Amino acid sequence: MNITLRVWRQPDSDAPGKMHTYQVADVSEDMSFLEMLDVLNEQLTIDGEDPIAFDSDCREGICGMCGLVINGLAHGPGKNVTTCQLHMRSFADGDVIDVEPWRAEPFTVIKDLVVDRSSFDRIIQAGGYITAPTGTAPEANSIPVNKADADAAFDAATCIGCGACVAACPNGSASLFMAAKVAHLGLLPQGQPERHSRVLDMVDQHDAEGFGGCTQIGECTAACPKGIQIDLISRMDRDVLSALAHRK
């Protein structure tokens, strides 16, 4: 198949960016989207042009590095897949495909399709951890945990921090990401001692980074490659109210 790519290119964060058009021939429908970009970059390198900068790491849908906006959709048209899991059979021969970086004020463009997502790291540093001393690792079944809570914590922990929720949200909110991190610790016994301080500290950092507020539109959960559910945001909001009520 032959496709036309319109790719956002921005030399650095201070330079203006614009869309550039490229023709990519003989694309196999079994290629992942990133493999197709690899082919284009090989072509650009042979032609003496700078390759397109984009993030990737594991290419197995685990690391969350490969986020791109493809035809206006975070991670593209596939459901519950990351960009590296999106295959070219999702497109037709002759398609024109627009490729852009994540769009959010806290995600500044470093170069081309690469954005700075260190704001997520700072939210985690603010409270997404457990400091209570637990000694050596206990046997997995020695701490009783309600099965519903254990299942919910596991589902929340599948968040890979890719930022698709932010890129899809009209408000540029990171509430789904934050709610998943708050929930997967707050649902377990080990996370209870810091439950109140955790949610307040993370929310404060979220707002300080410049992320928008959540208005429960639902674009975040629709774009999430791991299917994180929007009800976790409501749970986080309840934790915030409880933490404020217990604040001394």
Coordinates of N, CA and C in Angstrom, one line a residue:
M1 N 0.8 -1.2 0.0 CA 0.0 0.0 0.0 C 0.9 1.3 0.0
N2 N 0.4 2.3 -0.6 CA 1.0 3.6 -0.6 C 0.2 4.6 0.2
I3 N 0.9 5.4 1.0 CA 0.2 6.3 1.9 C 0.9 7.7 1.8
T4 N 0.1 8.7 2.1 CA 0.7 10.1 2.2 C 0.6 10.5 3.7
L5 N 1.8 10.9 4.2 CA 1.9 11.3 5.6 C 2.0 12.8 5.7
R6 N 1.2 13.4 6.5 CA 1.4 14.8 6.9 C 1.8 14.9 8.3
V7 N 3.1 15.2 8.5 CA 3.7 15.1 9.8 C 4.1 16.5 10.4
W8 N 3.8 16.7 11.7 CA 4.2 17.9 12.3 C 5.7 17.9 12.6
R9 N 6.4 18.9 12.1 CA 7.8 19.0 12.4 C 8.1 20.3 13.0
Q10 N 8.8 20.2 14.1 CA 9.2 21.4 14.9 C 10.7 21.2 15.4
P11 N 11.6 22.0 14.8 CA 13.0 21.8 15.2 C 13.3 21.8 16.7
D12 N 12.7 22.7 17.4 CA 12.9 22.8 18.8 C 11.7 23.5 19.4
S13 N 11.6 23.6 20.8 CA 10.5 24.1 21.4 C 10.3 25.6 21.1
D14 N 11.3 26.3 20.7 CA 11.2 27.8 20.5 C 10.9 28.1 19.0
A15 N 11.0 27.1 18.1 CA 10.8 27.4 16.7 C 9.4 27.1 16.3
P16 N 8.9 27.8 15.3 CA 7.5 27.5 14.9 C 7.5 26.1 14.2
G17 N 6.4 25.4 14.4 CA 6.2 24.1 13.7 C 5.2 24.2 12.6
K18 N 5.3 23.2 11.7 CA 4.3 23.1 10.6 C 4.2 21.7 10.1
M19 N 3.2 21.4 9.3 CA 3.0 20.1 8.7 C 3.9 19.9 7.5
H20 N 4.5 18.8 7.4 CA 5.3 18.4 6.2 C 4.7 17.2 5.5
T21 N 4.7 17.1 4.2 CA 4.0 16.0 3.5 C 5.1 15.1 3.0
Y22 N 4.9 13.8 3.2 CA 5.8 12.7 2.7 C 5.0 11.6 2.0
Q23 N 5.6 11.0 1.0 CA 5.0 9.8 0.4 C 5.8 8.6 0.9
V24 N 5.0 7.6 1.3 CA 5.6 6.4 1.7 C 5.1 5.2 0.9
A25 N 5.9 4.5 0.2 CA 5.5 3.5 -0.8 C 5.8 2.1 -0.2
D26 N 5.1 1.1 -0.7 CA 5.3 -0.3 -0.4 C 5.2 -0.5 1.1
V27 N 4.2 0.0 1.7 CA 3.9 -0.2 3.1 C 3.2 -1.5 3.3
S28 N 3.7 -2.4 4.1 CA 3.0 -3.6 4.4 C 1.9 -3.4 5.5
E29 N 0.8 -4.0 5.3 CA -0.3 -3.8 6.2 C 0.0 -4.5 7.6
D30 N 1.0 -5.3 7.6 CA 1.4 -6.0 8.9 C 2.4 -5.1 9.7
M31 N 2.9 -4.0 9.1 CA 3.8 -3.1 9.8 C 3.0 -2.4 11.0
S32 N 3.7 -2.2 12.1 CA 3.1 -1.3 13.1 C 3.3 0.2 12.6
F33 N 2.6 1.1 13.2 CA 2.7 2.5 12.8 C 4.1 3.0 13.0
L34 N 4.8 2.6 14.0 CA 6.1 3.0 14.3 C 7.1 2.4 13.3
E35 N 6.9 1.2 12.9 CA 7.7 0.6 11.9 C 7.6 1.3 10.5
M36 N 6.4 1.8 10.2 CA 6.2 2.6 9.0 C 7.0 3.9 9.2
L37 N 7.0 4.5 10.4 CA 7.8 5.7 10.5 C 9.3 5.4 10.4
D38 N 9.7 4.2 10.9 CA 11.1 3.8 10.7 C 11.5 3.8 9.2
V39 N 10.6 3.2 8.4 CA 10.8 3.1 7.0 C 11.0 4.5 6.4
L40 N 10.1 5.4 6.8 CA 10.1 6.8 6.3 C 11.4 7.5 6.7
N41 N 11.9 7.2 8.0 CA 13.1 7.8 8.4 C 14.3 7.3 7.7
E42 N 14.3 6.0 7.3 CA 15.4 5.5 6.5 C 15.4 6.2 5.2
Q43 N 14.3 6.4 4.6 CA 14.2 7.1 3.3 C 14.7 8.5 3.4
L44 N 14.3 9.2 4.5 CA 14.8 10.6 4.7 C 16.3 10.6 4.9
T45 N 16.8 9.7 5.7 CA 18.3 9.6 5.9 C 19.1 9.4 4.6
I46 N 18.6 8.5 3.8 CA 19.2 8.2 2.5 C 19.2 9.5 1.6
D47 N 18.1 10.3 1.7 CA 17.9 11.5 0.9 C 18.7 12.7 1.5
G48 N 19.4 12.4 2.6 CA 20.1 13.5 3.3 C 19.3 14.5 4.1
E49 N 18.1 14.1 4.5 CA 17.3 14.9 5.3 C 17.3 14.4 6.8
D50 N 16.9 15.3 7.7 CA 16.8 14.9 9.1 C 15.6 13.9 9.3
P51 N 15.9 12.8 10.0 CA 14.7 11.9 10.3 C 13.7 12.6 11.2
I52 N 12.5 12.1 11.3 CA 11.5 12.6 12.1 C 11.7 12.1 13.6
A53 N 11.8 13.0 14.5 CA 12.0 12.6 15.9 C 10.6 12.2 16.5
F54 N 10.6 11.0 17.1 CA 9.5 10.5 17.8 C 9.9 9.5 19.0
D55 N 9.1 9.4 20.0 CA 9.4 8.6 21.1 C 9.0 7.1 20.9
S56 N 9.8 6.2 21.4 CA 9.4 4.8 21.5 C 10.4 4.1 22.4
D57 N 10.0 3.0 22.9 CA 10.9 2.2 23.7 C 10.6 0.7 23.6
C58 N 9.6 0.2 24.4 CA 9.4 -1.2 24.4 C 8.7 -1.7 23.1
R59 N 7.9 -0.9 22.5 CA 7.1 -1.3 21.3 C 6.3 -2.5 21.6
E60 N 5.8 -2.7 22.9 CA 4.9 -3.8 23.2 C 3.7 -3.3 24.0
G61 N 3.5 -2.0 23.9 CA 2.3 -1.4 24.6 C 2.4 -1.4 26.1
I62 N 3.6 -1.3 26.6 CA 3.8 -1.3 28.1 C 4.4 0.0 28.6
C63 N 5.3 0.6 27.9 CA 6.1 1.7 28.5 C 5.4 3.0 28.4
G64 N 4.5 3.2 27.4 CA 3.8 4.5 27.3 C 4.5 5.6 26.6
M65 N 5.6 5.3 26.0 CA 6.5 6.3 25.3 C 6.0 6.8 24.0
C66 N 5.2 6.0 23.3 CA 5.0 6.2 21.8 C 3.8 7.0 21.5
G67 N 3.3 7.9 22.4 CA 2.1 8.6 22.1 C 2.2 9.5 20.9
L68 N 1.2 9.4 20.0 CA 1.1 10.3 18.9 C -0.4 10.6 18.6
V69 N -0.7 11.8 18.1 CA -2.0 12.1 17.7 C -2.1 11.7 16.2
I70 N -2.9 10.7 15.8 CA -3.0 10.2 14.5 C -4.4 10.5 13.9
N71 N -4.5 11.3 12.9 CA -5.8 11.8 12.4 C -6.7 12.3 13.5
G72 N -6.1 13.1 14.4 CA -6.9 13.7 15.4 C -7.2 12.9 16.6
L73 N -6.8 11.6 16.6 CA -7.1 10.7 17.7 C -5.8 10.3 18.4
A74 N -5.8 10.4 19.8 CA -4.7 9.9 20.6 C -4.4 8.5 20.3
H75 N -3.2 8.1 19.9 CA -2.9 6.7 19.5 C -3.6 6.2 18.3
G76 N -4.3 7.0 17.6 CA -4.9 6.6 16.4 C -6.3 5.9 16.5
P77 N -6.8 5.3 15.4 CA -8.2 4.8 15.4 C -8.4 3.5 16.1
G78 N -7.3 2.8 16.5 CA -7.5 1.5 17.2 C -8.0 1.7 18.6
K79 N -8.8 0.7 19.2 CA -9.3 0.8 20.5 C -8.5 0.0 21.5
N80 N -8.1 0.6 22.6 CA -7.3 -0.1 23.6 C -6.0 -0.5 23.1
V81 N -5.4 0.3 22.2 CA -4.0 0.0 21.8 C -3.2 1.3 21.8
T82 N -1.9 1.1 22.0 CA -0.9 2.2 21.9 C -0.5 2.4 20.5
T83 N 0.2 3.5 20.2 CA 0.7 3.7 18.8 C 1.5 2.6 18.3
C84 N 2.3 2.0 19.1 CA 3.2 0.9 18.6 C 2.4 -0.4 18.3
Q85 N 1.2 -0.5 18.9 CA 0.4 -1.6 18.6 C -0.6 -1.4 17.5
L86 N -0.6 -0.2 17.0 CA -1.5 0.1 15.8 C -0.8 -0.3 14.5
H87 N -1.5 -1.1 13.7 CA -1.0 -1.6 12.5 C -1.5 -0.9 11.3
M88 N -0.8 -1.0 10.2 CA -1.1 -0.2 9.0 C -2.4 -0.8 8.3
R89 N -2.8 -2.0 8.7 CA -4.0 -2.6 8.2 C -5.3 -1.8 8.6
S90 N -5.0 -0.9 9.6 CA -6.1 0.0 10.1 C -6.4 1.1 9.1
F91 N -5.5 1.2 8.1 CA -5.6 2.3 7.0 C -5.8 1.7 5.7
A92 N -6.2 2.5 4.7 CA -6.4 2.0 3.3 C -5.3 2.5 2.4
D93 N -5.1 1.8 1.3 CA -4.2 2.3 0.3 C -4.6 3.7 -0.2
G94 N -3.6 4.6 -0.2 CA -3.9 5.9 -0.7 C -4.3 6.9 0.4
D95 N -4.5 6.4 1.6 CA -4.9 7.3 2.7 C -3.9 8.4 3.0
V96 N -4.5 9.6 3.4 CA -3.7 10.7 3.9 C -3.8 10.7 5.4
I97 N -2.6 10.6 6.1 CA -2.6 10.4 7.5 C -1.9 11.6 8.2
D98 N -2.6 12.3 9.1 CA -2.0 13.4 9.8 C -1.4 12.8 11.1
V99 N -0.1 13.2 11.4 CA 0.6 12.8 12.6 C 1.1 14.0 13.4
E100 N 0.6 14.1 14.6 CA 1.0 15.3 15.4 C 1.4 14.9 16.8
P101 N 2.1 15.7 17.6 CA 2.5 15.4 19.0 C 1.3 15.6 19.9
W102 N 1.4 15.1 21.1 CA 0.4 15.4 22.2 C 0.2 16.9 22.2
R103 N -1.1 17.4 22.4 CA -1.4 18.8 22.5 C -1.9 19.1 23.9
A104 N -1.0 19.7 24.7 CA -1.4 20.2 26.0 C -0.3 21.1 26.5
E105 N -0.7 22.2 27.2 CA 0.3 23.2 27.6 C 1.4 22.6 28.5
P106 N 1.2 21.6 29.4 CA 2.3 21.1 30.1 C 3.2 20.2 29.3
F107 N 2.7 19.7 28.2 CA 3.5 18.8 27.3 C 4.2 19.7 26.2
T108 N 5.2 20.3 26.5 CA 5.9 21.2 25.5 C 6.7 20.3 24.5
V109 N 6.7 20.8 23.3 CA 7.3 20.0 22.2 C 8.8 20.2 22.4
I110 N 9.6 19.1 22.4 CA 11.0 19.1 22.4 C 11.6 19.2 21.0
K111 N 11.1 18.3 20.2 CA 11.4 18.3 18.7 C 10.4 17.4 18.0
D112 N 9.9 17.9 16.9 CA 8.9 17.2 16.0 C 7.8 16.6 16.9
L113 N 7.8 15.2 17.0 CA 6.7 14.5 17.7 C 7.0 14.2 19.1
V114 N 8.2 14.6 19.6 CA 8.6 14.3 21.0 C 8.2 15.5 21.9
V115 N 7.5 15.1 23.0 CA 7.1 16.1 24.0 C 7.7 15.8 25.3
D116 N 7.8 16.8 26.2 CA 8.3 16.7 27.5 C 7.1 16.3 28.5
R117 N 7.2 15.1 29.0 CA 6.1 14.6 29.9 C 6.6 14.5 31.3
S118 N 7.6 15.2 31.6 CA 8.2 15.2 33.0 C 7.2 15.7 34.0
S119 N 6.2 16.4 33.6 CA 5.1 16.9 34.5 C 4.4 15.7 35.2
F120 N 4.3 14.6 34.4 CA 3.7 13.4 35.0 C 4.7 12.8 36.1
D121 N 6.0 12.9 35.9 CA 6.9 12.4 36.9 C 6.8 13.2 38.2
R122 N 6.6 14.5 38.0 CA 6.5 15.4 39.2 C 5.2 15.1 40.0
I123 N 4.2 14.8 39.3 CA 2.9 14.4 40.0 C 3.1 13.1 40.8
I124 N 3.8 12.2 40.2 CA 4.2 11.0 41.0 C 5.1 11.3 42.2
Q125 N 6.1 12.1 41.9 CA 7.0 12.5 43.0 C 6.3 13.2 44.1
A126 N 5.2 13.9 43.8 CA 4.4 14.6 44.9 C 3.7 13.7 45.8
G127 N 3.4 12.5 45.4 CA 2.6 11.6 46.3 C 2.3 10.2 45.8
G128 N 2.7 9.9 44.6 CA 2.4 8.5 44.1 C 3.3 7.4 44.6
Y129 N 3.4 7.3 45.9 CA 4.4 6.3 46.4 C 3.9 5.9 47.8
I130 N 4.5 4.9 48.4 CA 4.2 4.5 49.8 C 5.6 4.5 50.5
T131 N 5.6 5.2 51.6 CA 6.8 5.3 52.4 C 6.7 4.5 53.7
A132 N 5.5 4.0 54.0 CA 5.4 3.3 55.3 C 6.3 2.1 55.3
P133 N 7.2 1.9 56.4 CA 8.1 0.8 56.5 C 7.3 -0.5 56.6
T134 N 7.7 -1.5 55.7 CA 7.0 -2.8 55.7 C 7.9 -3.9 55.9
G135 N 9.2 -3.6 56.1 CA 10.2 -4.7 56.3 C 10.4 -5.4 55.0
T136 N 10.7 -6.7 55.1 CA 11.0 -7.5 53.9 C 9.6 -7.7 53.2
A137 N 9.7 -8.1 51.9 CA 8.4 -8.3 51.1 C 7.6 -9.4 51.8
P138 N 6.4 -9.2 52.1 CA 5.6 -10.3 52.7 C 5.1 -11.2 51.6
E139 N 4.7 -12.4 52.0 CA 4.1 -13.4 51.1 C 2.8 -12.8 50.6
A140 N 2.6 -13.0 49.3 CA 1.5 -12.3 48.6 C 0.2 -12.5 49.2
N141 N -0.1 -13.7 49.8 CA -1.4 -13.9 50.4 C -1.5 -13.7 51.9
S142 N -0.5 -13.1 52.5 CA -0.5 -12.9 53.9 C -1.3 -11.7 54.4
I143 N -1.6 -10.8 53.5 CA -2.4 -9.6 53.9 C -3.7 -9.7 53.2
P144 N -4.8 -9.9 54.0 CA -6.1 -10.0 53.4 C -6.5 -8.7 52.7
V145 N -7.0 -8.9 51.5 CA -7.5 -7.8 50.7 C -8.8 -8.2 50.0
N146 N -9.8 -7.4 50.2 CA -11.1 -7.7 49.6 C -10.9 -7.9 48.1
K147 N -11.5 -8.9 47.5 CA -11.2 -9.2 46.1 C -11.7 -8.1 45.2
A148 N -12.8 -7.4 45.5 CA -13.2 -6.3 44.6 C -12.2 -5.2 44.7
D149 N -11.6 -4.9 45.9 CA -10.6 -3.8 46.0 C -9.3 -4.3 45.2
A150 N -9.0 -5.5 45.4 CA -7.7 -6.0 44.7 C -7.9 -5.9 43.2
D151 N -9.1 -6.3 42.7 CA -9.3 -6.3 41.2 C -9.3 -4.8 40.7
A152 N -9.9 -3.9 41.5 CA -10.0 -2.5 41.1 C -8.6 -1.9 41.1
A153 N -7.8 -2.2 42.2 CA -6.4 -1.7 42.3 C -5.6 -2.2 41.1
F154 N -5.8 -3.5 40.7 CA -5.0 -4.0 39.6 C -5.4 -3.3 38.3
D155 N -6.7 -3.1 38.1 CA -7.1 -2.4 36.9 C -6.6 -1.0 36.8
A156 N -6.5 -0.3 37.9 CA -6.0 1.1 38.0 C -4.5 1.1 37.7
A157 N -3.8 0.0 38.2 CA -2.4 0.0 38.1 C -1.9 -0.3 36.6
T158 N -2.9 -0.6 35.8 CA -2.5 -0.9 34.4 C -2.2 0.4 33.6
C159 N -2.5 1.6 34.2 CA -2.1 2.8 33.6 C -0.6 2.9 33.3
I160 N -0.3 3.2 32.1 CA 1.1 3.3 31.7 C 1.7 4.7 31.6
G161 N 0.8 5.7 31.9 CA 1.3 7.1 32.0 C 1.7 7.6 30.6
C162 N 1.0 7.2 29.6 CA 1.3 7.7 28.2 C 0.9 9.1 27.9
G163 N -0.2 9.6 28.6 CA -0.6 10.9 28.4 C -1.8 11.1 27.3
A164 N -2.3 9.9 26.9 CA -3.4 10.0 25.9 C -4.6 10.7 26.5
C165 N -4.8 10.5 27.8 CA -6.0 11.1 28.4 C -5.9 12.6 28.3
V166 N -4.7 13.1 28.5 CA -4.5 14.6 28.4 C -4.6 15.1 27.0
A167 N -4.1 14.4 26.1 CA -4.1 14.8 24.7 C -5.6 14.8 24.1
A168 N -6.4 13.9 24.7 CA -7.8 13.7 24.2 C -8.7 14.7 24.9
C169 N -8.4 15.1 26.1 CA -9.3 16.0 26.9 C -9.3 17.4 26.3
P170 N -10.5 17.9 26.1 CA -10.6 19.3 25.6 C -10.1 20.3 26.7
N171 N -10.1 19.9 27.9 CA -9.5 20.8 29.0 C -8.1 20.6 29.3
G172 N -7.5 19.6 28.6 CA -6.1 19.3 28.9 C -5.9 18.8 30.4
S173 N -6.8 18.0 30.9 CA -6.7 17.5 32.2 C -6.0 16.2 32.3
A174 N -5.3 16.0 33.4 CA -4.6 14.7 33.6 C -5.3 14.0 34.8
S175 N -6.6 14.3 35.0 CA -7.3 13.7 36.1 C -7.4 12.1 36.0
L176 N -7.5 11.6 34.8 CA -7.6 10.1 34.7 C -6.3 9.5 35.1
F177 N -5.2 10.0 34.6 CA -3.9 9.5 35.0 C -3.7 9.6 36.5
M178 N -4.0 10.7 37.1 CA -3.8 10.9 38.5 C -4.7 10.0 39.3
A179 N -6.0 9.9 38.9 CA -6.9 9.1 39.6 C -6.5 7.6 39.6
A180 N -5.9 7.2 38.5 CA -5.5 5.8 38.4 C -4.3 5.5 39.4
K181 N -3.4 6.5 39.5 CA -2.3 6.3 40.4 C -2.8 6.4 41.9
V182 N -3.7 7.3 42.2 CA -4.3 7.5 43.5 C -5.0 6.2 43.9
A183 N -5.8 5.7 43.0 CA -6.6 4.5 43.3 C -5.8 3.2 43.5
H184 N -4.8 3.0 42.7 CA -4.1 1.7 42.8 C -3.3 1.6 44.1
L185 N -3.0 2.7 44.7 CA -2.4 2.7 46.0 C -3.4 2.8 47.1
G186 N -4.4 3.7 46.9 CA -5.4 3.9 48.0 C -6.3 2.8 48.2
L187 N -6.4 1.8 47.3 CA -7.3 0.7 47.5 C -6.7 -0.4 48.3
L188 N -5.4 -0.4 48.5 CA -4.6 -1.4 49.2 C -4.3 -1.0 50.6
P189 N -4.2 -2.0 51.5 CA -3.9 -1.7 52.9 C -2.6 -0.9 53.1
Q190 N -1.6 -1.2 52.3 CA -0.3 -0.5 52.4 C -0.4 1.0 52.1
G191 N -1.4 1.4 51.4 CA -1.5 2.7 51.0 C -2.4 3.6 51.9
Q192 N -3.0 3.0 52.9 CA -3.9 3.7 53.7 C -3.2 4.8 54.6
P193 N -2.1 4.6 55.2 CA -1.5 5.7 56.1 C -1.3 7.0 55.4
E194 N -1.0 7.0 54.1 CA -0.8 8.3 53.4 C -1.9 8.6 52.4
R195 N -3.0 8.0 52.6 CA -4.1 8.2 51.6 C -4.5 9.6 51.4
H196 N -4.7 10.3 52.6 CA -5.2 11.7 52.5 C -4.1 12.7 52.0
S197 N -2.9 12.5 52.5 CA -1.8 13.4 52.0 C -1.5 13.2 50.6
R198 N -1.6 11.9 50.2 CA -1.2 11.6 48.8 C -2.1 12.3 47.8
V199 N -3.4 12.2 48.0 CA -4.3 12.8 47.0 C -4.3 14.3 47.0
L200 N -4.1 14.9 48.1 CA -4.0 16.4 48.1 C -2.7 16.8 47.5
D201 N -1.6 16.2 47.8 CA -0.3 16.6 47.2 C -0.3 16.4 45.7
M202 N -0.9 15.3 45.2 CA -0.9 15.0 43.8 C -1.8 16.0 43.0
V203 N -2.9 16.3 43.6 CA -3.8 17.3 43.0 C -3.2 18.7 43.0
D204 N -2.5 19.1 44.0 CA -1.9 20.4 44.1 C -0.8 20.4 43.0
Q205 N 0.0 19.3 42.8 CA 1.0 19.3 41.8 C 0.4 19.3 40.4
H206 N -0.7 18.6 40.2 CA -1.4 18.6 38.9 C -1.8 20.0 38.5
D207 N -2.3 20.7 39.4 CA -2.8 22.1 39.1 C -1.6 23.0 38.9
A208 N -0.5 22.8 39.7 CA 0.7 23.7 39.5 C 1.3 23.5 38.2
E209 N 1.2 22.3 37.6 CA 1.8 22.0 36.3 C 1.0 22.7 35.1
G210 N -0.2 23.1 35.4 CA -1.0 23.8 34.4 C -2.0 22.9 33.7
F211 N -2.2 21.7 34.2 CA -3.3 20.8 33.6 C -4.6 21.4 33.9
G212 N -5.6 21.2 33.0 CA -6.9 21.7 33.2 C -7.8 20.9 34.2
G213 N -8.9 21.4 34.5 CA -9.9 20.7 35.4 C -10.7 19.7 34.6
C214 N -11.2 18.7 35.4 CA -12.0 17.7 34.8 C -13.5 18.1 34.8
T215 N -14.1 17.9 33.6 CA -15.6 18.2 33.5 C -16.3 16.9 33.1
Q216 N -15.7 15.7 33.3 CA -16.3 14.4 33.1 C -16.9 14.3 31.7
I217 N -16.2 14.8 30.7 CA -16.6 14.6 29.3 C -16.4 13.2 28.8
G218 N -15.4 12.5 29.3 CA -15.2 11.1 28.9 C -14.3 10.8 27.8
E219 N -13.7 11.9 27.1 CA -12.8 11.6 26.0 C -11.5 10.9 26.5
C220 N -11.2 11.1 27.8 CA -10.0 10.5 28.4 C -10.1 9.0 28.4
T221 N -11.2 8.5 28.9 CA -11.3 7.0 29.0 C -11.5 6.4 27.6
A222 N -12.1 7.1 26.7 CA -12.2 6.6 25.3 C -10.8 6.5 24.6
A223 N -9.9 7.4 25.0 CA -8.6 7.3 24.3 C -7.6 6.5 25.1
C224 N -7.9 6.1 26.3 CA -6.9 5.3 27.1 C -6.6 4.0 26.5
P225 N -5.4 3.6 26.2 CA -5.1 2.3 25.6 C -5.3 1.2 26.6
K226 N -5.4 1.5 27.9 CA -5.6 0.4 28.9 C -7.0 0.4 29.4
G227 N -7.9 1.2 28.9 CA -9.3 1.1 29.3 C -9.6 1.6 30.7
I228 N -8.7 2.5 31.2 CA -9.0 3.0 32.6 C -10.3 3.7 32.6
Q229 N -11.2 3.4 33.6 CA -12.5 3.9 33.6 C -12.6 5.2 34.3
I230 N -13.6 6.1 33.8 CA -13.7 7.4 34.3 C -14.2 7.5 35.8
D231 N -14.8 6.4 36.3 CA -15.4 6.4 37.6 C -14.2 6.6 38.7
L232 N -13.0 6.3 38.3 CA -11.9 6.5 39.2 C -11.7 8.0 39.5
I233 N -12.1 8.8 38.6 CA -12.0 10.3 38.9 C -13.0 10.7 40.0
S234 N -14.2 10.1 39.9 CA -15.2 10.4 41.0 C -14.7 9.8 42.3
R235 N -14.0 8.7 42.3 CA -13.4 8.1 43.5 C -12.4 9.1 44.1
M236 N -11.5 9.6 43.2 CA -10.5 10.5 43.6 C -11.1 11.8 44.2
D237 N -12.1 12.3 43.6 CA -12.8 13.5 44.1 C -13.3 13.3 45.5
R238 N -13.9 12.1 45.7 CA -14.4 11.7 47.1 C -13.2 11.7 48.1
D239 N -12.1 11.2 47.6 CA -10.9 11.1 48.5 C -10.4 12.5 48.8
V240 N -10.5 13.4 47.9 CA -10.1 14.8 48.1 C -11.0 15.4 49.2
L241 N -12.3 15.2 49.1 CA -13.2 15.8 50.0 C -13.0 15.2 51.4
S242 N -12.7 13.9 51.5 CA -12.5 13.3 52.8 C -11.2 13.8 53.4
A243 N -10.1 14.0 52.5 CA -8.8 14.5 53.0 C -9.0 15.9 53.5
L244 N -9.7 16.7 52.8 CA -9.9 18.1 53.3 C -10.7 18.1 54.6
A245 N -11.6 17.2 54.8 CA -12.4 17.1 56.0 C -11.5 16.7 57.2
H246 N -10.5 15.9 56.9 CA -9.6 15.4 58.0 C -8.4 16.2 58.2
R247 N -8.2 17.2 57.3 CA -7.0 18.0 57.4 C -7.0 18.8 58.7
K248 N -5.8 18.8 59.4 CA -5.7 19.5 60.7 C -5.1 20.9 60.4

